[in-house]
XYZ file of C-alpha atoms in Angstrom:
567
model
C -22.170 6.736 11.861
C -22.628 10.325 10.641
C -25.687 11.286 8.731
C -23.713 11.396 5.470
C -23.110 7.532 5.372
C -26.526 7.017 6.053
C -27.513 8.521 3.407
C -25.125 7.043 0.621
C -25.961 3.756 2.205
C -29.290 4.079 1.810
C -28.791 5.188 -1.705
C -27.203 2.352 -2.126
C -29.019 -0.379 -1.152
C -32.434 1.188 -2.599
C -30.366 1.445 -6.097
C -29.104 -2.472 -6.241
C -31.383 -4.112 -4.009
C -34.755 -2.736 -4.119
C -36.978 -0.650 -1.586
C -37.591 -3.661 0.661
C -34.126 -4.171 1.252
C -33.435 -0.498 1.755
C -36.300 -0.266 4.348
C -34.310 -3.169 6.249
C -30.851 -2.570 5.561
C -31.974 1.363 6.864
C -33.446 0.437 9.751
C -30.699 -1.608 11.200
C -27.729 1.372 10.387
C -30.038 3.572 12.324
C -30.960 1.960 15.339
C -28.115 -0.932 15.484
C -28.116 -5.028 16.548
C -32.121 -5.937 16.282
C -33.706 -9.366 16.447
C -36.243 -9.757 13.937
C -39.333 -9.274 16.133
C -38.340 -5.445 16.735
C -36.836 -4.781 12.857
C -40.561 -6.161 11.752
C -42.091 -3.603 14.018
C -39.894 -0.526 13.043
C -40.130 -1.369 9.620
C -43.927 -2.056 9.452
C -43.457 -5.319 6.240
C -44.447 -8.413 6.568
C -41.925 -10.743 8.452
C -41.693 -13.328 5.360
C -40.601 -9.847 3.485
C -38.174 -9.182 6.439
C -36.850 -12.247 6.404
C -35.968 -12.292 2.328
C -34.479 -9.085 2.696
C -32.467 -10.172 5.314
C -31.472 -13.205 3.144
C -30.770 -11.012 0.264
C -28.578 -8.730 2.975
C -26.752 -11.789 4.321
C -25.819 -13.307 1.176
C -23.850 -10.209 0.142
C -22.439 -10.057 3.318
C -23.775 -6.674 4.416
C -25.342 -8.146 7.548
C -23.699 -9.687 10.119
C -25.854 -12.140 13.298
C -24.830 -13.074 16.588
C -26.386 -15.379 18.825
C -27.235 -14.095 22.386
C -26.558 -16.012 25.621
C -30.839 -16.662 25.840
C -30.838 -18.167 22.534
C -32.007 -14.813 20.314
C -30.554 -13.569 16.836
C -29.655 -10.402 16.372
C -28.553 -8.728 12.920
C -26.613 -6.016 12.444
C -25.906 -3.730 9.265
C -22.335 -3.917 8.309
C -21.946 0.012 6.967
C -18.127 -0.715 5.674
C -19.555 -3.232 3.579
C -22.554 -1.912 2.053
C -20.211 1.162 1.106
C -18.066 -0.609 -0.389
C -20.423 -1.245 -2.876
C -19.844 1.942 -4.686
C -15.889 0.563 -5.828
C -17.390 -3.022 -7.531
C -16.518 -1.176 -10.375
C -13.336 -0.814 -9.950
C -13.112 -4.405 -8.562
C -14.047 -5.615 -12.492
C -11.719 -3.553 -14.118
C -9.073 -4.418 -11.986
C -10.029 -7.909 -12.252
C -10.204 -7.342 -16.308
C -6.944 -5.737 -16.311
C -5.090 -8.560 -14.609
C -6.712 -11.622 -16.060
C -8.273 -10.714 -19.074
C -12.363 -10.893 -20.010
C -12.507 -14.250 -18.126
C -11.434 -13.028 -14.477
C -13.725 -9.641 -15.461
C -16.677 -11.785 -15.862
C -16.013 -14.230 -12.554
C -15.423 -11.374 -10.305
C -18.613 -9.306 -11.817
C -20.378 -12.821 -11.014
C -19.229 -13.194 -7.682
C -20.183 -9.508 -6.576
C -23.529 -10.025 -8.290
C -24.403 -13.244 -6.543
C -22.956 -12.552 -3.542
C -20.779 -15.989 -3.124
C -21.122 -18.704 -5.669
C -19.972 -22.469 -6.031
C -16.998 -23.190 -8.288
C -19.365 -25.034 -10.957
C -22.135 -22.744 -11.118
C -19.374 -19.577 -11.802
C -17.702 -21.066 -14.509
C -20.501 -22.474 -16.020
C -22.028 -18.674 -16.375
C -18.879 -16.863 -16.905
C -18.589 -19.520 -19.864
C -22.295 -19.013 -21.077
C -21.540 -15.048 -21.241
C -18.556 -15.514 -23.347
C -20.045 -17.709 -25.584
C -22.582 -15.263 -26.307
C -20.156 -12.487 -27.256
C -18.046 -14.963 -29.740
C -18.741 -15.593 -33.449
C -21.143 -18.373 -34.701
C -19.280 -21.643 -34.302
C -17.092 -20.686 -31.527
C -17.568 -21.475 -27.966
C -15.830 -20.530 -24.735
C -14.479 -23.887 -23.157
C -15.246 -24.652 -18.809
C -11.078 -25.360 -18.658
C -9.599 -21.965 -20.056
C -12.521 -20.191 -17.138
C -11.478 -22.547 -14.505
C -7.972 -22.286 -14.677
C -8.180 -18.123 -14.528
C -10.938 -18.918 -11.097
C -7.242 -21.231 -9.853
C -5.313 -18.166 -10.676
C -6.889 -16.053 -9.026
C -7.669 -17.858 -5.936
C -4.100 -18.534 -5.965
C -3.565 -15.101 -5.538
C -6.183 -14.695 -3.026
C -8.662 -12.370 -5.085
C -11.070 -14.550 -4.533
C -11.892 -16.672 -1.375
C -13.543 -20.033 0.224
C -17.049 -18.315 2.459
C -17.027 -19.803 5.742
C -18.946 -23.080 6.482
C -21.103 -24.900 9.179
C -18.136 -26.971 11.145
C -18.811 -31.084 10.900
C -19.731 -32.123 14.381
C -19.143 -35.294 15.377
C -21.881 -37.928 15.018
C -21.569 -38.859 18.741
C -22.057 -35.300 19.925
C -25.861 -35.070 21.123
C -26.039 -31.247 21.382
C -29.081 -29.460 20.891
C -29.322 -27.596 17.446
C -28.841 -23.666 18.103
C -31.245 -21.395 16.346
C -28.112 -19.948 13.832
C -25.384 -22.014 12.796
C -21.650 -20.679 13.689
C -19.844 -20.283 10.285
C -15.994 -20.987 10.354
C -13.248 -21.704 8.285
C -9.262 -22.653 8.764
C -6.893 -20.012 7.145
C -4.948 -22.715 5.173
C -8.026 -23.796 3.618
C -9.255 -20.577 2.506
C -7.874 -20.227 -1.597
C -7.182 -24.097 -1.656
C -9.312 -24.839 -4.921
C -11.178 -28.448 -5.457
C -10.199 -30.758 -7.901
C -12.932 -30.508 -10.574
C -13.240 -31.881 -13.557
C -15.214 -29.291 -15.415
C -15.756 -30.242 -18.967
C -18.177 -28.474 -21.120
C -18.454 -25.180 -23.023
C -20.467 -22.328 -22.923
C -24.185 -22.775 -24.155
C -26.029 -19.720 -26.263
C -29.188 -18.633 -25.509
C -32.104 -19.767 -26.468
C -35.721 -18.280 -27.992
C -38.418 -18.274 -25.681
C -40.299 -21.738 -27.194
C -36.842 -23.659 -27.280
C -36.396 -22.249 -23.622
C -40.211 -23.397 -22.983
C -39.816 -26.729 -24.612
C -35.901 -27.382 -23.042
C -37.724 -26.783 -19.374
C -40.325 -28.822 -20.222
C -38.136 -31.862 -21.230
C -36.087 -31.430 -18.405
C -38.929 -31.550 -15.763
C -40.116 -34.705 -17.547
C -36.642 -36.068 -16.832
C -36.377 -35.277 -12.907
C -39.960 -36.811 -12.943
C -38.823 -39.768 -14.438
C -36.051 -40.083 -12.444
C -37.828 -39.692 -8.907
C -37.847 -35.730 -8.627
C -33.905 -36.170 -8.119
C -31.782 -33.052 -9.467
C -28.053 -33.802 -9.733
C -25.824 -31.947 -7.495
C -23.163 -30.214 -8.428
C -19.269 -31.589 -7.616
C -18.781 -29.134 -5.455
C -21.641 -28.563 -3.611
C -21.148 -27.013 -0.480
C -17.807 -25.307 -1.090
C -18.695 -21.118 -2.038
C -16.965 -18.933 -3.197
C -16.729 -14.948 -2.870
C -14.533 -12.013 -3.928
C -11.426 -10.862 -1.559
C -12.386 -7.512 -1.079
C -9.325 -6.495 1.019
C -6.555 -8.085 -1.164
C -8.141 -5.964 -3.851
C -7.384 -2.461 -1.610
C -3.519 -4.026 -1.135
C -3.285 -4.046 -4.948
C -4.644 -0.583 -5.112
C -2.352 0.307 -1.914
C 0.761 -1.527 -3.757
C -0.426 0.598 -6.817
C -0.124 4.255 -5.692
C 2.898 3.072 -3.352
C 5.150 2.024 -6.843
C 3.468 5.383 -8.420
C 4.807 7.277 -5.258
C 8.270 5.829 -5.806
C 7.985 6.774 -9.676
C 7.177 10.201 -8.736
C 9.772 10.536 -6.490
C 12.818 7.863 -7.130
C 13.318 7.843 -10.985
C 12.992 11.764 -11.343
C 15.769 11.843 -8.563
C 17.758 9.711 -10.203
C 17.610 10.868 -13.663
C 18.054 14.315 -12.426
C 21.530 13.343 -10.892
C 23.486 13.485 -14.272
C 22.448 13.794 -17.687
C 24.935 13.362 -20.742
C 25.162 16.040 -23.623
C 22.858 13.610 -25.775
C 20.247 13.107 -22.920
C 20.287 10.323 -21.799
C 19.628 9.494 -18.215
C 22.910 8.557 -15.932
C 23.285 6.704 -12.713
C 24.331 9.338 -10.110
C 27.020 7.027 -8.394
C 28.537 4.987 -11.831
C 28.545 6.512 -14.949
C 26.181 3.876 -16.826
C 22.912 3.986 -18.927
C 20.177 2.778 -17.041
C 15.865 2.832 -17.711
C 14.180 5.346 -16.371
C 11.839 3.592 -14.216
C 14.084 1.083 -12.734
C 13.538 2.254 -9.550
C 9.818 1.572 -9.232
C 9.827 -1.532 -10.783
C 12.567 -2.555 -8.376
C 9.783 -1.740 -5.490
C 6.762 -3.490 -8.140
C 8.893 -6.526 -8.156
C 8.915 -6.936 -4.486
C 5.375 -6.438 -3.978
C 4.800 -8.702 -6.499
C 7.042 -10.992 -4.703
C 5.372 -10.680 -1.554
C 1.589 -10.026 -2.566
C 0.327 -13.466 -0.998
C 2.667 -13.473 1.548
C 2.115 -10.490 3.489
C -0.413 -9.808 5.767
C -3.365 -6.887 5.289
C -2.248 -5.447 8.705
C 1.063 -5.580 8.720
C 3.710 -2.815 8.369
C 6.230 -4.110 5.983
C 6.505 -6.586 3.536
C 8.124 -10.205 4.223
C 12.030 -9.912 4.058
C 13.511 -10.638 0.328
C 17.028 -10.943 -0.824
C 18.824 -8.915 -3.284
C 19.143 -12.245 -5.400
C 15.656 -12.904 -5.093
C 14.890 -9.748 -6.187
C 16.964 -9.946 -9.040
C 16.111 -13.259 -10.327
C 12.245 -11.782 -9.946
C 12.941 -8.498 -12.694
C 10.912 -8.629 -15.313
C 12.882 -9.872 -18.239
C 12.983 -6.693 -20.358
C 14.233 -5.129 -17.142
C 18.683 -5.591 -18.148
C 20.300 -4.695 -15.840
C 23.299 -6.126 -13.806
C 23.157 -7.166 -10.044
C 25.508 -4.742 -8.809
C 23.156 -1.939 -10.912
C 20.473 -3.688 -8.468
C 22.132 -3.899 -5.700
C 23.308 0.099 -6.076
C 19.398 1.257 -6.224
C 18.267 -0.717 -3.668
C 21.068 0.722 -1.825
C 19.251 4.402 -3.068
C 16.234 3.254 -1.699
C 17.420 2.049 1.225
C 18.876 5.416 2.368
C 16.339 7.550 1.284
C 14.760 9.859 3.915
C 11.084 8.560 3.402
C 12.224 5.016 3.803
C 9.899 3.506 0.663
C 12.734 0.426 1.219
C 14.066 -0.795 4.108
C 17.102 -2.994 4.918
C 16.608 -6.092 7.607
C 19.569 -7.858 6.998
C 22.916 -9.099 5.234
C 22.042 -12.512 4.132
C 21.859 -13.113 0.439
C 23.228 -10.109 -0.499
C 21.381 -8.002 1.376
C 17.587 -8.243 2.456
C 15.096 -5.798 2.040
C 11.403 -5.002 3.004
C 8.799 -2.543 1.772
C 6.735 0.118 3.972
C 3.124 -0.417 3.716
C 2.211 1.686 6.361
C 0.494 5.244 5.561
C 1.785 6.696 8.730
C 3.011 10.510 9.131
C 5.368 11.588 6.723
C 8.261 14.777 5.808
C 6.876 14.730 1.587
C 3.876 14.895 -0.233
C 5.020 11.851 -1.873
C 5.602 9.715 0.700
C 3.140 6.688 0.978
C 2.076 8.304 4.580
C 1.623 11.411 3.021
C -0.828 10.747 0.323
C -3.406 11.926 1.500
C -2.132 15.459 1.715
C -2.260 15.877 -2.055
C -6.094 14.720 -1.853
C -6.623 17.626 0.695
C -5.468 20.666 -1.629
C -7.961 20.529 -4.140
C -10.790 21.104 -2.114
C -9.492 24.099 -0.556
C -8.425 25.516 -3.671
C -12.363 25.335 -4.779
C -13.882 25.599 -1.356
C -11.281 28.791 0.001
C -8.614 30.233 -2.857
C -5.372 29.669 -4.085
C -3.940 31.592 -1.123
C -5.838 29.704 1.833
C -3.772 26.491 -0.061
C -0.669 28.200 0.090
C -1.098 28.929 4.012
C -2.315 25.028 4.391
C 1.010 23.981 2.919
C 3.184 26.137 4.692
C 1.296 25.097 7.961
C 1.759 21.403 6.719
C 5.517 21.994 6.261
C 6.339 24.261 9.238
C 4.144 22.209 11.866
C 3.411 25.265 13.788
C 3.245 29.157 13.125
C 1.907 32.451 14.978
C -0.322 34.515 12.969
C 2.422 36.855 12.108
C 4.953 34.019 10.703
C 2.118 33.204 8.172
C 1.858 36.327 7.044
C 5.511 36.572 6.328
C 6.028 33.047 5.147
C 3.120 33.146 2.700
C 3.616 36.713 1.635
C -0.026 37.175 2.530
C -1.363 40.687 3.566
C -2.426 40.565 7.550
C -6.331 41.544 6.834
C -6.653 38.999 4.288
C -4.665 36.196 5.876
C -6.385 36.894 9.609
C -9.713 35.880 7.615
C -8.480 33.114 5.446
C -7.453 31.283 8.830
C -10.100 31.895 10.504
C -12.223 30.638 7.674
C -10.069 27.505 7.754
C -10.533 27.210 11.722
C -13.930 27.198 11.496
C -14.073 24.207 8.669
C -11.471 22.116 11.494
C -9.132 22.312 8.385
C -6.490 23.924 10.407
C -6.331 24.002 14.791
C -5.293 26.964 17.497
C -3.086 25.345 20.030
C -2.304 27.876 23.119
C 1.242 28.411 25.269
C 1.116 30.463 27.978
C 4.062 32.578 29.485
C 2.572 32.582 32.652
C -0.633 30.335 34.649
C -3.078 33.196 34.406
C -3.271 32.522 30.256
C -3.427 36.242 29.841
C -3.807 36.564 26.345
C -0.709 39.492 26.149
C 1.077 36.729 27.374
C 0.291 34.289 25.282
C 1.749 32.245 22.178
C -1.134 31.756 19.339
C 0.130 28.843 17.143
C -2.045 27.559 14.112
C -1.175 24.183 12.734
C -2.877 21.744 10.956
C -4.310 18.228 12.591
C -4.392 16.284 9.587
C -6.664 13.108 10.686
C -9.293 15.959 11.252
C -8.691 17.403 8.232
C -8.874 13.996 6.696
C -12.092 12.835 8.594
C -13.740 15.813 7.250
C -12.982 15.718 3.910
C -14.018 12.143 3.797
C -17.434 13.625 5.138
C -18.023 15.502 2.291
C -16.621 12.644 0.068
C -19.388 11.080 1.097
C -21.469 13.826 1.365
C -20.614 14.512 -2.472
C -21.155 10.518 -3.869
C -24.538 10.519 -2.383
C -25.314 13.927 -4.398
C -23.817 12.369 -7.719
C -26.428 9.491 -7.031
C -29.723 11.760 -6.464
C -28.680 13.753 -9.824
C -28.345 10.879 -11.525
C -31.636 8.830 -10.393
C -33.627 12.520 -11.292
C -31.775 12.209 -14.659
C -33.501 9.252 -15.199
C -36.990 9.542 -14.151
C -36.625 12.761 -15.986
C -36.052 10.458 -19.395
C -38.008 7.554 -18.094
C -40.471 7.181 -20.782
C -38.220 8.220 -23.964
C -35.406 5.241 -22.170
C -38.206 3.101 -22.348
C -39.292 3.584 -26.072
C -35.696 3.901 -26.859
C -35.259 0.301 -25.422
C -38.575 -1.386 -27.287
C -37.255 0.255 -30.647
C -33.957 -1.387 -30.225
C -35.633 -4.684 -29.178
C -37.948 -4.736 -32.341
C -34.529 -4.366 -34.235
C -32.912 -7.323 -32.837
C -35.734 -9.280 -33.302
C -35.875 -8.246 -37.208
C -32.012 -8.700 -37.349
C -32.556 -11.971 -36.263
C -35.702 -13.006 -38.579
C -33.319 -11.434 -41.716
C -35.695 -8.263 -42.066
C -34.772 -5.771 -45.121
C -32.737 -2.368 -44.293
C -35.490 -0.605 -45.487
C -37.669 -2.355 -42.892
C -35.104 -1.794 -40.445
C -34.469 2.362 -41.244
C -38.519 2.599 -40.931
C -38.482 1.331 -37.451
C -35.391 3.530 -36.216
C -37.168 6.732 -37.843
C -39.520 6.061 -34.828
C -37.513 8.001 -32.543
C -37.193 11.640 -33.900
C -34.067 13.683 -34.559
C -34.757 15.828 -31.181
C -35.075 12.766 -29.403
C -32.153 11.145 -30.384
C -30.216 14.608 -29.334
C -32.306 14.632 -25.971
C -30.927 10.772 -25.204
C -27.396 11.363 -26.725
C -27.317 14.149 -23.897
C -28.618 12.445 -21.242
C -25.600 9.451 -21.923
C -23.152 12.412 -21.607
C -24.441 13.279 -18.296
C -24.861 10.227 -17.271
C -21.318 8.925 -18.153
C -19.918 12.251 -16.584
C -21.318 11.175 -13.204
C -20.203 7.931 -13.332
C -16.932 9.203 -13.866
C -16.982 11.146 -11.148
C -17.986 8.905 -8.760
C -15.110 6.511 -9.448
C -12.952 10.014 -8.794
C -14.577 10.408 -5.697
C -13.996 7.070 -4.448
C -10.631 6.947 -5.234
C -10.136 9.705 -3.294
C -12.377 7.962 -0.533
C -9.556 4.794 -0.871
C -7.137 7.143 0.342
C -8.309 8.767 3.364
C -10.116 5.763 4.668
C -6.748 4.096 4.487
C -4.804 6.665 6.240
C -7.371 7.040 9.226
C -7.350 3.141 9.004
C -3.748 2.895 9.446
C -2.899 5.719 12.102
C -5.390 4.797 14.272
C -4.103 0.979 14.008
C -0.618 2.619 14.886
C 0.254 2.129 18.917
């Protein structure tokens, strides 16, 4: 683990989970698997804080145990995990985007908690949306529940593992942590619930006072008994990797678009404009061909595996009876751009059969690849701007032409990249020295004299890759320090800013006059309101960019992820 991810982890844990956790959470990235004895010692806290923190850590799963064969536990900090952290956002909006405020709020729920039981989510997604509605309205338990069934049936969300049942005749002795498992098949089956109810608005403090007092009078009443929920038992938690295949599925379709659909509509093009199939001389959309590839991995979203290569095998009728119904088109149109697809060089489509018209599978694989838009090839894009920052326009133009020609002396790039020798000697060695581009020697003859000896710069691109994620990370952690100092910075005008705005929602509420109200926003002075406007712009601007960064992050961690899978 390299200093840099360390660091952001760190940053992370300290910014949603406190100092105590961070002590923990820090201690076991640095020194690896601990029992608790040791992490108390290194960490110098109390073990009851240890052992919160490592409930806290646990819960989220960004620790991991193991059992040893003498009977000890051992934790271990899961860094993937904790880093992933920094993309919840884009978990929500994605979530938003697909299902709407419901499935925004049950995913933002789920990542907040950790892993929750059917019941309890819907109950608070419901509460939350009741408290954005009008007077009068309400948010009803079935319209949440049934977007928590949609998306568990399409595996966004997921059962945790459980304790397995033993059986009652089994006399084993109790080990000191239980072994959590669960079957595949059971993981998005949903309980049958009957969840009936709707969403509750808060309360003022005395009702809230008075309501808890009630209710413990009740559970004394009724023997200290609490009822339990339907489900109890049964948790819940967000899919993290089926969200990365919808990103992956994502920028493969945008790939196609980039590619496919200008191909084809540069092909022909009538006198009035309009775009012409290359092959038969008909009107066709322009983005037919990547929703052609959208449909499939729509088709096969659940289907296919998070490993595997290419999508599950799908007919051209299948396909066709799939197309979105604004999508008119004919089957032989269909059949004629899967057939484009198909024999493409970058091989976005592949064909696995003749059955049914013709089957046909998707590459998911981000392997090696002869285009920048290739789905292997994405993250070569992602590499350029960097060095047009870091190095120059030129030292980009001789990391494409390496990238394109695979290997070149000294004096080719020169030629190729119309580059003077003085200037492009330096640019490559600047590059060599930043592992952005390698020096791969061929002798003539055994002695390696250098007269006798081929010099050939090319570019390793996992290296290139590896480092760039390095500074990725390097860069988030950077964006999260500037931030934080924004804020203590502002600390105390934040915090009057916050108790003028609750002394206006408590006057909103009590019907106060709008002269009453104008005298208590005059509290906070025309510079002031400049100085906090500013710091929002700032603070929204790193934000910003540190969804930017991480989608850049996405990218190379999934190439390295897949190449070194390849065999």
């Amino acid at each position: 683990m390299t200093q840099a991810e360390l660091r952001l982890c760190s940053l992370l844990l300290q910014e949603h989970f406190g100092e105590i956790v961070e002590k923990v959470g820090n201690s076991l990235l640095r020194t690896g698997p601990r029992p608790l004895r040791l992490l108390v010692g290194d960490t110098g806290l109390l073990p009851d804080q240890v052992k919160k923190a490592l409930c806290v850590l646990i819960q989220h799963n960004l620790v991991r145990y193991e059992v040893q064969p003498r009977g000890s536990v051992e934790y271990e900090a899961r860094s993937e995990r904790i880093l992933r952290i920094l993309r919840y956002p884009r978990y929500i909006y994605t979530a938003k985007t697909l299902y709407g405020d419901p499935g925004e709020l049950l995913v933002e729920e789920l990542l907040l908690h950790g892993h929750l039981p059917m019941s309890c989510a819907v109950a608070r997604v419901a509460d939350r949306l009741t408290e954005t509605m009008e007077d009068g309205k309400t948010m009803d338990y079935t319209e949440v529940s049934s977007t928590f069934v949609r998306l568990a049936d399409t595996h966004f969300i997921q059962r945790c593992p459980i304790v397995p049942e033993s059986p009652r005749s089994a006399k084993a002795l109790p080990h000191s942590a239980p072994a959590l498992a669960i079957d595949e098949k059971d993981m998005y089956i949903v309980p049958r619930l009957s969840l009936v109810g709707k969403g509750k608005r808060r309360h003022s403090c005395d009702e809230e006072e008075e309501e808890g007092e009630h209710k413990t009078k009740r559970q004394k009443q009724d023997g200290g008994s609490s009822e339990t929920p339907p489900d109890d038992g049964i948790y819940w938690q967000v899919n993290l990797e089926r969200f990365h295949q919808h990103f992956r599925d994502q920028a493969l379709v945008s790939a196609v678009a980039s590619r496919m659909d200008q191909v084809c509509g540069s092909h022909l093009r009538s006198h009035s404009g309009t775009e012409l199939f290359p092959f038969r001389f008909l009107v066709f959309p322009i983005q037919t061909s990547s929703e052609v590839v959208r449909t499939m991995l729509r088709m096969s979203e659940v289907t296919t595996a998070s490993g595997a290569s290419h999508t599950q095998p799908l007919s051209s009728n299948e396909i066709f009876r799939s197309l979105p119904s604004g999508y008119n088109i004919g089957k032989q149109v269909l059949d004629q751009y899967l057939a484009l697809l198909a024999d493409d060089p970058l091989e976005f489509v592949g064909k696995s059969g003749d059955s049914g018209g013709g089957t046909y599978t998707v590459k998911v694989t981000w392997g090696p690849g002869v285009s920048r838009v290739s789905p292997s090839s994405f993250p070569h894009p992602s590499l350029i701007p960097p060095l047009l920052h870091r190095f120059g326009s030129r030292c980009a133009r001789i990391f494409r032409l390496l990238l394109r020609k695979k290997h070149l002396e000294q004096k080719q790039v020169e030629d190729f990249a119309m580059i003077p020798a003085k200037e492009a000697k330096d640019m490559l060695y600047r590059m060599l020295s930043e592992n952005l581009v390698s020096l791969q020697e061929i002798p003539k003859t055994p002695d390696h004299a250098p007269s006798r000896t081929f010099y050939l710069y090319t570019v390793n691109v996992m290296a290139a890759a590896r480092m760039l994620l390095h500074r990725c990370y390097k860069s988030v952690a950077n964006l999260m320090e500037r931030r934080q100092h924004e804020m203590r910075e502002n600390k105390r005008l934040l915090e009057k800013s916050q108790r003028v705005e609750a002394i206006l929602a408590s006057m909103q509420a009590t019907g106060a006059e709008a002269a009453q109200l104008h005298e208590v926003e005059e509290m906070i002075t025309g510079p002031e309101r400049q100085q906090l406007e500013t710091l929002k712009h700032n603070v929204n601007k790193i934000d910003a960019s540190e969804n930017q960064v991480d989608e850049t992050i996405f990218v190379l961690e999934s190439f390295i992820e897949s190449t070194t899978k390849r065999p």
